[in-house]
Amino acid sequence: MRRETMLIDGLWVGSGSSATLDIDDPATGEIIATAPAATAQDLERAMAAAERGFIEWRRTVAWDRSEKLRQAARNIVADREIIASLLTEEQGKPLAQARAEVDTCVEQFEWFADEARRIYGRTVDATHRDLRIEVRREPIGPVAAFTPWNFPIMLAARKMAPALAAGCSIILTPAIEAPSACLAMVRAIQRAEFPAGVVNAVTGDPALISETLIGSGRIRKVSLTGSIRVGKLLMKLAADSMTNVSMELGGHGPVIVWDDVDVEAVARLSARTKFRNAGQVCVSPTRFYVRSSVIDEFTRAFLAETASIRVGDGRHAETAMGPLASTRRLDEVDRLVHDAVETHGAALAAGGRRIRSIGTGHYYEPTVLLDVPDAAPIMSTEPFGPVAMIAAVESLDEAITRANATPYGLAAYVFTRDVERIRKASENVEAGMVGVNNYLVSTAVAPFSGVKASGIGAENGTEAMDSYTTAKTVVVGVT
Ligand code: NAD
């Protein structure tokens, strides 16, 4: 059994109390590794290290910071297979998807290696002739980052790379459900020889870690990707210590499909995208609002593609969809589907059951629901699993109104060739990102952000640098 360690002040260590937490393989349910359960003293050492690391790192010139990020990217490339296989083993996603996730981490470090050298302040003409005004962008301070289990390495890289580029030190808490691949990536990053204390990674009870770090008042920035529930908890802690926050809290992806597209191709692409990572994706397309004239054609093709998705162990080459990450996820998805069908009269067109024939893992059938009333909880609670809902709409206005009828506003999608429809849908849908005739809204080079309950602040793009810097105004009197 693998025994993970934590990175504190440049050293890989166990918990001060020797306590550990178990990590299981979602494809079998077996315990495959343990991770240290950090104590309050371990966290105290991590914070002291991050404070020292920050003092040194903020003074490091941007070109040198940039080179370290570039070296980190090269090291991740070198460890691609090790990181990807750990990811599949502890999280369940097919190996090809795990490798693609490693590649997105490389992209993050490469993109932010460039951004490190492009942190621009400005000078402003003052209201008095004898004043000069300079606005400097300075790193915000030590960062506490909390990342989830669905993309355990990509979402960590999305916070580490801009924080380090800006000159911040970081204490990363990888999801305790799947920390091994993330810790392997941190090993690769640390081989680029960041000064001790600049990069730290701790594992353990997430409540203890967040309360200790955020409650201390010594962390200047909290960045979370996770659920609304945990987002609210961390924001309350951050309010008490007046700590800056960025929150990425999920979505309930609406998709508007019009009748002027290749309906069969869009339906097949939609089904493949829906079931990627078993639907445990915050920008997953989930509610399909399809023009009534083509809904039968769309549904037929969507169901045909769904039926062809091979569910299995992510280590097997033919697997297109792995198990869900945990029994908790499995129970929640099953509960929402049963509630939609039994309480709210939805039609179950595919799936809707656990798969026990593959083995003891957390497997669930790719599931498609039709005629789900808007009042059913699954229409406004993120299912975060392999479930799609398809509904007919008569007009674009109706589609937009129904698309906006959830507390979420992360990614939305529209499939149409008509320029006016694209304009109207992309302007009126409440979302941080809109995919027009594609699903590829997640990229290192453009902001990834949500509106409404989906979050606060942007990751990726040049905008991510704003999350890790503050503006300092320097007004100089001249004679
Ligand atoms: P959850 O709310 O129990 O936990 C979410 C994550 O937060 C886990 O990784 C957990 O370790 C961590 N966490 C829990 N309590 C914490 C605390 N007090 N301080 C810091 N971290 C804490 O939910 P779950 O069952 O693991 O996931 C289900 C829901 O989470 C989904 O329905 C989805 O809405 C959301 N989620 C969103 C994303 C995303 O990409 N935005 C990713 C994963 C989960």
Coordinates of C-alpha atoms and ligand atoms in Angstrom, one line a residue:
M1 CA 0.0 0.0 0.0
R2 CA 1.3 3.5 -0.9
R3 CA 1.9 5.9 1.9
E4 CA 1.7 9.5 0.8
T5 CA 3.5 12.4 2.4
M6 CA 3.0 16.1 2.6
L7 CA 5.3 18.9 1.4
I8 CA 5.9 21.4 4.2
D9 CA 8.8 23.9 4.0
G10 CA 10.6 22.0 1.3
L11 CA 10.4 18.6 3.0
W12 CA 8.2 15.6 2.4
V13 CA 6.8 14.6 5.8
G14 CA 4.1 12.5 7.5
S15 CA 1.6 13.9 10.0
G16 CA 3.1 15.0 13.3
S17 CA 0.6 12.5 15.0
S18 CA 1.4 9.7 12.4
A19 CA -2.4 9.6 11.8
T20 CA -3.5 8.8 8.2
L21 CA -6.6 8.7 6.1
D22 CA -7.5 5.9 3.6
I23 CA -7.8 6.4 -0.1
D24 CA -9.8 3.9 -2.1
D25 CA -9.9 2.7 -5.7
P26 CA -13.4 3.6 -7.0
A27 CA -13.2 0.7 -9.5
T28 CA -13.0 -1.9 -6.7
G29 CA -13.7 0.0 -3.5
E30 CA -10.4 -1.4 -2.1
I31 CA -8.1 0.8 0.0
I32 CA -5.0 1.5 -2.1
A33 CA -3.1 4.2 -0.2
T34 CA -3.0 6.4 2.9
A35 CA -2.4 10.1 3.2
P36 CA -1.3 12.0 6.3
A37 CA -3.9 13.6 8.5
A38 CA -2.2 17.0 9.1
T39 CA -2.4 18.3 12.7
A40 CA -2.8 21.9 13.8
Q41 CA 1.0 21.9 14.5
D42 CA 1.7 20.7 10.9
L43 CA -0.5 23.4 9.6
E44 CA 1.2 26.0 11.8
R45 CA 4.6 24.9 10.2
A46 CA 3.1 25.1 6.7
M47 CA 1.9 28.7 7.4
A48 CA 5.2 29.8 8.9
A49 CA 6.9 28.3 5.8
A50 CA 4.5 30.0 3.4
E51 CA 5.1 33.4 5.1
R52 CA 8.9 33.0 4.8
G53 CA 8.6 31.6 1.3
F54 CA 6.4 34.6 0.3
I55 CA 9.1 37.1 1.4
E56 CA 11.7 35.4 -0.8
W57 CA 9.5 34.6 -3.8
R58 CA 7.9 38.1 -4.1
R59 CA 11.5 39.5 -4.4
T60 CA 12.4 37.0 -7.1
V61 CA 12.5 38.7 -10.5
A62 CA 9.7 37.8 -12.9
W63 CA 12.0 36.3 -15.5
D64 CA 13.3 33.8 -12.9
R65 CA 9.8 33.0 -11.6
S66 CA 8.8 32.4 -15.2
E67 CA 11.7 30.0 -15.8
K68 CA 10.8 28.0 -12.7
L69 CA 7.2 27.6 -14.0
R70 CA 8.5 26.5 -17.4
Q71 CA 10.7 24.0 -15.7
A72 CA 7.8 22.8 -13.7
A73 CA 5.9 22.2 -16.9
R74 CA 8.8 20.2 -18.4
N75 CA 8.9 18.1 -15.2
I76 CA 5.2 17.4 -15.4
V77 CA 5.7 16.2 -19.0
A78 CA 8.4 13.9 -17.8
D79 CA 6.2 12.4 -15.2
R80 CA 3.1 12.2 -17.4
E81 CA 2.6 8.4 -17.2
I82 CA 3.2 8.2 -13.4
I83 CA 0.7 11.0 -12.7
A84 CA -1.9 9.7 -15.2
S85 CA -1.9 6.2 -13.8
L86 CA -2.3 7.4 -10.2
L87 CA -5.2 9.6 -11.3
T88 CA -7.0 6.7 -13.0
E89 CA -6.3 4.4 -10.0
E90 CA -7.7 6.8 -7.3
Q91 CA -10.3 8.7 -9.3
G92 CA -11.6 6.2 -11.8
K93 CA -11.4 8.1 -15.1
P94 CA -10.2 6.3 -18.2
L95 CA -6.5 6.5 -18.7
A96 CA -6.8 8.5 -21.9
Q97 CA -8.8 11.2 -20.0
A98 CA -6.2 11.1 -17.2
R99 CA -3.4 11.7 -19.7
A100 CA -5.3 14.6 -21.2
E101 CA -5.7 16.1 -17.8
V102 CA -1.9 15.9 -17.2
D103 CA -1.6 17.8 -20.5
T104 CA -3.9 20.6 -19.3
C105 CA -1.6 21.0 -16.3
V106 CA 1.4 21.5 -18.6
E107 CA -0.6 24.1 -20.5
Q108 CA -1.4 25.9 -17.3
F109 CA 2.2 26.2 -16.2
E110 CA 3.3 27.2 -19.7
W111 CA 0.7 29.9 -20.0
F112 CA 1.3 31.3 -16.6
A113 CA 5.1 31.2 -17.1
D114 CA 4.4 33.8 -19.8
E115 CA 2.0 35.7 -17.6
A116 CA 4.6 36.1 -14.9
R117 CA 6.5 38.3 -17.3
R118 CA 3.5 40.4 -18.2
I119 CA 2.3 41.9 -14.9
Y120 CA 1.7 45.5 -15.9
G121 CA 1.2 48.4 -13.6
R122 CA 0.5 51.8 -15.0
T123 CA 1.2 55.5 -14.5
V124 CA -1.7 58.0 -14.4
D125 CA -1.7 61.7 -14.9
A126 CA -2.4 63.4 -11.6
T127 CA -4.8 66.2 -10.8
H128 CA -1.9 68.3 -9.6
R129 CA 1.2 69.2 -11.7
D130 CA 3.5 68.4 -8.7
L131 CA 2.3 64.8 -8.2
R132 CA 3.2 61.6 -10.1
I133 CA 1.0 58.5 -9.7
E134 CA 2.2 55.0 -10.2
V135 CA -0.1 51.9 -9.8
R136 CA 1.9 48.8 -9.0
R137 CA 0.6 45.2 -9.2
E138 CA 1.9 43.3 -6.2
P139 CA 1.4 39.6 -5.2
I140 CA -1.4 39.3 -2.7
G141 CA 0.4 37.1 -0.2
P142 CA 0.3 33.4 1.0
V143 CA -2.5 31.5 -0.7
A144 CA -4.6 28.6 0.6
A145 CA -6.0 26.6 -2.3
F146 CA -8.6 23.8 -1.9
T147 CA -9.2 21.5 -4.8
P148 CA -11.8 18.8 -5.5
W149 CA -11.6 15.1 -6.6
N150 CA -13.1 15.4 -10.1
F151 CA -10.1 17.0 -11.8
P152 CA -7.6 16.6 -8.9
I153 CA -4.6 17.8 -10.8
M154 CA -6.0 20.2 -13.4
L155 CA -7.9 22.3 -10.8
A156 CA -4.8 22.3 -8.6
A157 CA -2.6 23.5 -11.5
R158 CA -5.2 26.2 -12.3
K159 CA -4.5 27.7 -8.9
M160 CA -0.8 26.9 -8.4
A161 CA 0.4 28.3 -11.7
P162 CA -1.1 31.8 -11.5
A163 CA -0.3 32.1 -7.8
L164 CA 3.3 31.2 -8.3
A165 CA 3.5 33.4 -11.4
A166 CA 2.3 36.4 -9.4
G167 CA 4.9 35.9 -6.7
C168 CA 2.6 34.3 -4.1
S169 CA 3.5 31.3 -1.9
I170 CA 0.8 28.6 -1.7
I171 CA -0.5 25.9 0.7
L172 CA -2.5 23.5 -1.5
T173 CA -5.0 21.1 0.0
P174 CA -5.7 18.4 -2.6
A175 CA -9.0 16.6 -2.2
I176 CA -8.6 13.9 0.4
E177 CA -10.7 11.6 -1.7
A178 CA -8.0 11.5 -4.5
P179 CA -4.7 13.2 -3.4
S180 CA -2.0 10.9 -4.9
A181 CA -1.9 12.2 -8.5
C182 CA -1.9 15.8 -7.2
L183 CA 1.0 15.0 -4.8
A184 CA 2.9 13.4 -7.6
M185 CA 2.4 16.5 -9.7
V186 CA 3.6 18.7 -6.8
R187 CA 6.7 16.5 -6.6
A188 CA 7.4 17.2 -10.3
I189 CA 6.8 21.0 -9.7
Q190 CA 9.1 21.0 -6.6
R191 CA 11.9 19.5 -8.7
A192 CA 12.0 22.9 -10.4
E193 CA 13.6 24.0 -7.1
F194 CA 11.2 26.6 -5.9
P195 CA 12.6 28.0 -2.6
A196 CA 11.5 26.2 0.5
G197 CA 8.1 27.3 1.7
V198 CA 6.9 28.6 -1.6
V199 CA 5.1 25.4 -2.5
N200 CA 3.4 23.5 0.3
A201 CA 0.8 20.7 0.0
V202 CA -1.1 19.3 3.0
T203 CA -3.6 16.5 3.4
G204 CA -6.1 15.6 6.1
D205 CA -9.5 16.6 7.5
P206 CA -10.6 19.4 5.2
A207 CA -12.6 21.1 7.9
L208 CA -9.7 21.3 10.3
I209 CA -7.4 22.5 7.5
S210 CA -9.7 25.2 6.2
E211 CA -10.6 26.4 9.8
T212 CA -6.9 26.5 10.8
L213 CA -5.5 28.2 7.7
I214 CA -8.3 30.7 7.0
G215 CA -9.0 31.3 10.6
S216 CA -5.4 32.3 11.3
G217 CA -5.6 35.6 9.4
R218 CA -2.2 34.8 8.0
I219 CA -3.4 33.6 4.6
R220 CA -4.2 36.5 2.3
K221 CA -6.1 34.6 -0.4
V222 CA -8.5 31.6 -0.4
S223 CA -9.2 29.8 -3.7
L224 CA -11.7 26.9 -3.7
T225 CA -13.1 24.7 -6.4
G226 CA -15.9 22.7 -4.9
S227 CA -19.5 22.7 -3.8
I228 CA -21.7 25.6 -2.9
R229 CA -22.0 24.2 0.6
V230 CA -18.3 24.2 1.2
G231 CA -18.0 27.6 -0.6
K232 CA -20.3 29.2 1.9
L233 CA -18.4 27.6 4.8
L234 CA -15.1 29.0 3.5
M235 CA -16.5 32.4 2.7
K236 CA -17.8 32.7 6.3
L237 CA -14.3 31.8 7.6
A238 CA -12.8 34.3 5.2
A239 CA -15.2 37.0 6.3
D240 CA -14.0 36.7 9.9
S241 CA -10.4 37.0 8.9
M242 CA -11.1 39.5 6.0
T243 CA -9.4 37.2 3.5
N244 CA -9.8 37.7 -0.2
V245 CA -11.7 34.8 -1.9
S246 CA -12.1 33.1 -5.4
M247 CA -14.8 30.5 -5.6
E248 CA -15.6 28.1 -8.4
L249 CA -18.7 26.2 -7.2
G250 CA -20.1 24.2 -10.1
G251 CA -22.9 24.5 -12.7
H252 CA -25.9 23.0 -14.2
G253 CA -25.0 23.3 -17.9
P254 CA -27.9 24.2 -20.2
V255 CA -27.6 23.5 -23.9
I256 CA -29.9 25.1 -26.5
V257 CA -30.1 23.1 -29.7
W258 CA -31.8 24.6 -32.8
D259 CA -33.2 23.0 -35.9
D260 CA -30.6 24.5 -38.3
V261 CA -27.7 22.3 -37.3
D262 CA -26.6 18.8 -38.1
V263 CA -28.9 17.4 -35.3
E264 CA -27.5 13.9 -35.3
A265 CA -23.9 15.1 -35.1
V266 CA -24.7 17.5 -32.3
A267 CA -26.6 14.9 -30.4
R268 CA -23.8 12.4 -30.6
L269 CA -21.1 14.9 -29.6
S270 CA -23.4 16.0 -26.7
A271 CA -23.7 12.5 -25.4
R272 CA -20.0 11.8 -25.6
T273 CA -19.3 15.1 -23.8
K274 CA -22.0 14.5 -21.1
F275 CA -20.5 11.2 -20.0
R276 CA -16.9 12.3 -20.0
N277 CA -15.5 11.8 -16.4
A278 CA -18.8 10.1 -15.7
G279 CA -20.5 13.5 -15.8
Q280 CA -18.5 14.7 -12.7
V281 CA -17.6 17.9 -14.5
C282 CA -18.7 21.4 -13.4
V283 CA -19.2 22.5 -17.1
S284 CA -20.9 19.3 -18.1
P285 CA -23.8 19.8 -20.5
T286 CA -26.8 18.6 -18.4
R287 CA -30.1 20.2 -19.5
F288 CA -30.8 20.0 -23.2
Y289 CA -33.4 22.4 -24.6
V290 CA -34.1 21.2 -28.1
R291 CA -36.4 22.8 -30.7
S292 CA -39.5 20.7 -30.8
S293 CA -39.3 20.1 -34.5
V294 CA -36.1 18.1 -34.1
I295 CA -36.4 16.7 -30.6
D296 CA -37.2 13.1 -31.8
E297 CA -34.2 13.1 -34.1
F298 CA -32.0 14.5 -31.3
T299 CA -33.2 12.1 -28.7
R300 CA -32.8 9.1 -30.9
A301 CA -29.2 9.9 -31.8
F302 CA -28.4 10.9 -28.2
L303 CA -29.7 7.6 -26.9
A304 CA -27.8 5.6 -29.6
E305 CA -24.5 7.3 -28.6
T306 CA -25.3 6.7 -24.9
A307 CA -25.9 3.0 -25.6
S308 CA -22.5 2.7 -27.2
I309 CA -20.6 4.1 -24.2
R310 CA -18.6 1.3 -22.6
V311 CA -18.5 1.6 -18.8
G312 CA -15.7 -0.1 -17.0
D313 CA -12.4 0.1 -15.1
G314 CA -10.5 3.2 -16.3
R315 CA -7.3 1.1 -16.7
H316 CA -8.9 -0.9 -19.6
A317 CA -8.3 0.6 -23.0
E318 CA -11.8 0.1 -24.3
T319 CA -13.4 2.0 -21.3
A320 CA -15.2 5.2 -22.2
M321 CA -16.7 5.9 -18.8
G322 CA -15.3 4.8 -15.4
P323 CA -16.9 4.5 -12.0
L324 CA -18.2 7.5 -10.0
A325 CA -15.6 8.8 -7.5
S326 CA -17.3 7.7 -4.3
T327 CA -20.3 5.9 -2.8
R328 CA -21.5 9.3 -1.7
R329 CA -21.7 10.4 -5.3
L330 CA -23.4 7.2 -6.4
D331 CA -26.0 7.5 -3.7
E332 CA -26.7 11.1 -4.5
V333 CA -27.0 10.6 -8.3
D334 CA -29.3 7.5 -7.7
R335 CA -31.5 9.5 -5.3
L336 CA -32.0 12.4 -7.7
V337 CA -32.8 10.1 -10.6
H338 CA -35.3 8.1 -8.6
D339 CA -36.9 11.2 -7.2
A340 CA -37.3 12.6 -10.8
V341 CA -38.9 9.4 -12.0
E342 CA -41.0 8.3 -9.1
T343 CA -42.0 11.6 -7.5
H344 CA -42.1 13.9 -10.5
G345 CA -43.1 11.6 -13.3
A346 CA -40.0 11.9 -15.6
A347 CA -39.5 9.3 -18.3
L348 CA -36.4 7.1 -17.9
A349 CA -35.1 6.7 -21.5
A350 CA -31.8 5.1 -20.6
G351 CA -29.9 3.9 -17.5
G352 CA -31.1 4.9 -14.0
R353 CA -29.4 2.0 -12.1
R354 CA -26.2 1.0 -10.4
I355 CA -24.1 -1.5 -12.4
R356 CA -23.1 -4.4 -10.2
S357 CA -22.0 -6.8 -13.0
I358 CA -18.6 -5.1 -13.5
G359 CA -17.4 -5.6 -9.9
T360 CA -17.5 -3.9 -6.5
G361 CA -16.8 -0.4 -7.8
H362 CA -19.1 2.7 -7.8
Y363 CA -20.5 2.1 -11.3
Y364 CA -23.7 3.8 -12.6
E365 CA -25.4 3.6 -16.0
P366 CA -25.2 6.5 -18.4
T367 CA -28.7 7.9 -17.8
V368 CA -31.1 10.0 -19.9
L369 CA -34.4 11.5 -18.6
L370 CA -37.2 12.9 -20.7
D371 CA -40.1 15.1 -19.7
V372 CA -38.7 16.2 -16.4
P373 CA -40.9 18.9 -14.8
D374 CA -38.9 22.1 -14.1
A375 CA -39.9 21.7 -10.4
A376 CA -38.1 18.4 -10.0
P377 CA -35.0 18.9 -7.8
I378 CA -32.7 17.4 -10.4
M379 CA -33.5 20.4 -12.7
S380 CA -31.9 22.8 -10.3
T381 CA -29.5 20.6 -8.2
E382 CA -26.2 19.8 -9.9
P383 CA -26.5 16.1 -10.5
F384 CA -22.7 15.9 -10.8
G385 CA -22.9 12.4 -12.4
P386 CA -23.8 10.7 -15.7
V387 CA -27.3 12.1 -16.1
A388 CA -28.8 14.1 -19.0
M389 CA -32.2 15.7 -19.2
I390 CA -33.8 16.4 -22.6
A391 CA -36.8 18.8 -23.1
A392 CA -38.6 20.3 -26.1
V393 CA -38.9 24.1 -26.5
E394 CA -40.9 26.1 -28.9
S395 CA -39.1 29.4 -29.0
L396 CA -35.6 30.8 -28.2
D397 CA -37.1 33.0 -25.5
E398 CA -38.5 29.9 -23.8
A399 CA -35.2 28.1 -24.1
I400 CA -33.3 31.1 -22.5
T401 CA -35.8 31.5 -19.7
R402 CA -35.6 27.8 -18.8
A403 CA -31.8 27.8 -19.2
N404 CA -31.6 30.6 -16.6
A405 CA -34.0 29.0 -14.1
T406 CA -31.3 27.6 -11.7
P407 CA -29.2 29.2 -9.1
Y408 CA -26.1 28.4 -11.2
G409 CA -24.5 30.3 -14.0
L410 CA -21.2 28.6 -15.1
A411 CA -21.1 27.2 -18.7
A412 CA -24.0 27.3 -21.2
Y413 CA -24.0 26.1 -24.8
V414 CA -25.9 27.0 -27.9
F415 CA -26.0 25.1 -31.2
T416 CA -27.3 27.1 -34.1
R417 CA -26.0 28.5 -37.4
D418 CA -28.1 31.7 -37.2
V419 CA -26.1 34.8 -36.3
E420 CA -29.0 36.6 -34.6
R421 CA -29.8 33.5 -32.5
I422 CA -26.2 33.2 -31.4
R423 CA -26.2 36.9 -30.4
K424 CA -29.5 36.7 -28.5
A425 CA -28.6 33.4 -26.7
S426 CA -25.0 34.4 -25.8
E427 CA -26.1 37.8 -24.6
N428 CA -29.1 36.7 -22.5
V429 CA -28.0 33.4 -21.0
E430 CA -26.8 33.8 -17.4
A431 CA -23.4 32.2 -17.6
G432 CA -19.7 32.9 -17.2
M433 CA -18.9 31.0 -20.4
V434 CA -20.9 30.3 -23.5
G435 CA -19.9 27.6 -26.0
V436 CA -21.3 28.3 -29.5
N437 CA -21.4 25.1 -31.6
N438 CA -18.8 23.5 -29.4
Y439 CA -18.2 22.4 -25.8
L440 CA -14.6 23.5 -25.4
V441 CA -15.0 26.4 -22.9
S442 CA -12.2 25.3 -20.6
T443 CA -8.9 26.7 -21.7
A444 CA -5.8 28.1 -20.0
V445 CA -5.9 31.2 -22.2
A446 CA -9.4 32.6 -21.4
P447 CA -11.2 33.3 -18.2
F448 CA -13.1 30.4 -16.5
S449 CA -15.7 32.0 -14.3
G450 CA -19.3 31.7 -13.0
V451 CA -22.1 34.1 -12.2
K452 CA -24.9 33.7 -9.6
A453 CA -24.2 30.8 -7.2
S454 CA -21.5 29.4 -9.5
G455 CA -18.8 31.5 -8.0
I456 CA -16.8 34.6 -7.6
G457 CA -13.6 35.6 -9.5
A458 CA -12.0 34.2 -12.6
E459 CA -9.5 31.5 -13.2
N460 CA -7.4 31.1 -16.3
G461 CA -6.6 33.8 -18.9
T462 CA -4.9 37.1 -17.9
E463 CA -7.8 37.6 -15.6
A464 CA -6.5 34.9 -13.2
M465 CA -3.5 37.1 -12.4
D466 CA -5.9 39.7 -10.9
S467 CA -6.9 37.1 -8.3
Y468 CA -3.4 36.8 -7.0
T469 CA -2.3 40.4 -7.2
T470 CA -3.4 43.7 -5.5
A471 CA -3.1 47.2 -6.9
K472 CA -0.9 49.5 -4.9
T473 CA -1.1 53.2 -5.7
V474 CA 2.1 55.2 -5.1
V475 CA 1.7 59.0 -5.2
V476 CA 5.0 60.9 -5.4
G477 CA 5.3 64.6 -4.7
V478 CA 7.9 66.3 -7.0
T479 CA 9.4 69.8 -6.8
Ligands
NAD1 P1 -18.8 18.0 -0.6 O1 -19.5 19.3 -0.5 O2 -19.0 17.1 0.6 O3 -17.2 18.2 -0.8 C1 -16.7 18.9 -1.9 C2 -15.2 18.9 -1.7 O4 -14.9 19.9 -0.7 C3 -14.5 17.6 -1.3 O5 -13.3 17.5 -2.0 C4 -14.2 17.8 0.2 O6 -13.0 17.1 0.6 C5 -14.0 19.3 0.3 N1 -14.5 19.8 1.6 C6 -15.5 19.3 2.3 N2 -15.7 20.0 3.5 C7 -14.7 20.9 3.5 C8 -14.3 22.0 4.4 N3 -15.0 22.2 5.5 N4 -13.2 22.8 4.0 C9 -12.6 22.6 2.9 N5 -12.9 21.6 2.0 C10 -13.9 20.8 2.3 O7 -19.4 17.3 -1.9 P2 -19.0 16.0 -2.7 O8 -20.0 15.0 -2.5 O9 -17.5 15.6 -2.5 O10 -19.1 16.6 -4.1 C11 -20.5 16.9 -4.5 C12 -20.7 18.2 -5.0 O11 -19.6 19.1 -5.0 C13 -21.2 18.2 -6.4 O12 -22.6 18.1 -6.5 C14 -20.7 19.5 -7.0 O13 -21.8 20.4 -6.8 C15 -19.6 19.9 -6.1 N6 -18.3 19.8 -6.8 C16 -18.0 20.8 -7.6 C17 -16.8 20.8 -8.3 C18 -16.5 21.8 -9.3 O14 -15.7 21.6 -10.2 N7 -17.0 23.0 -9.1 C19 -15.9 19.7 -8.1 C20 -16.3 18.8 -7.1 C21 -17.5 18.8 -6.5

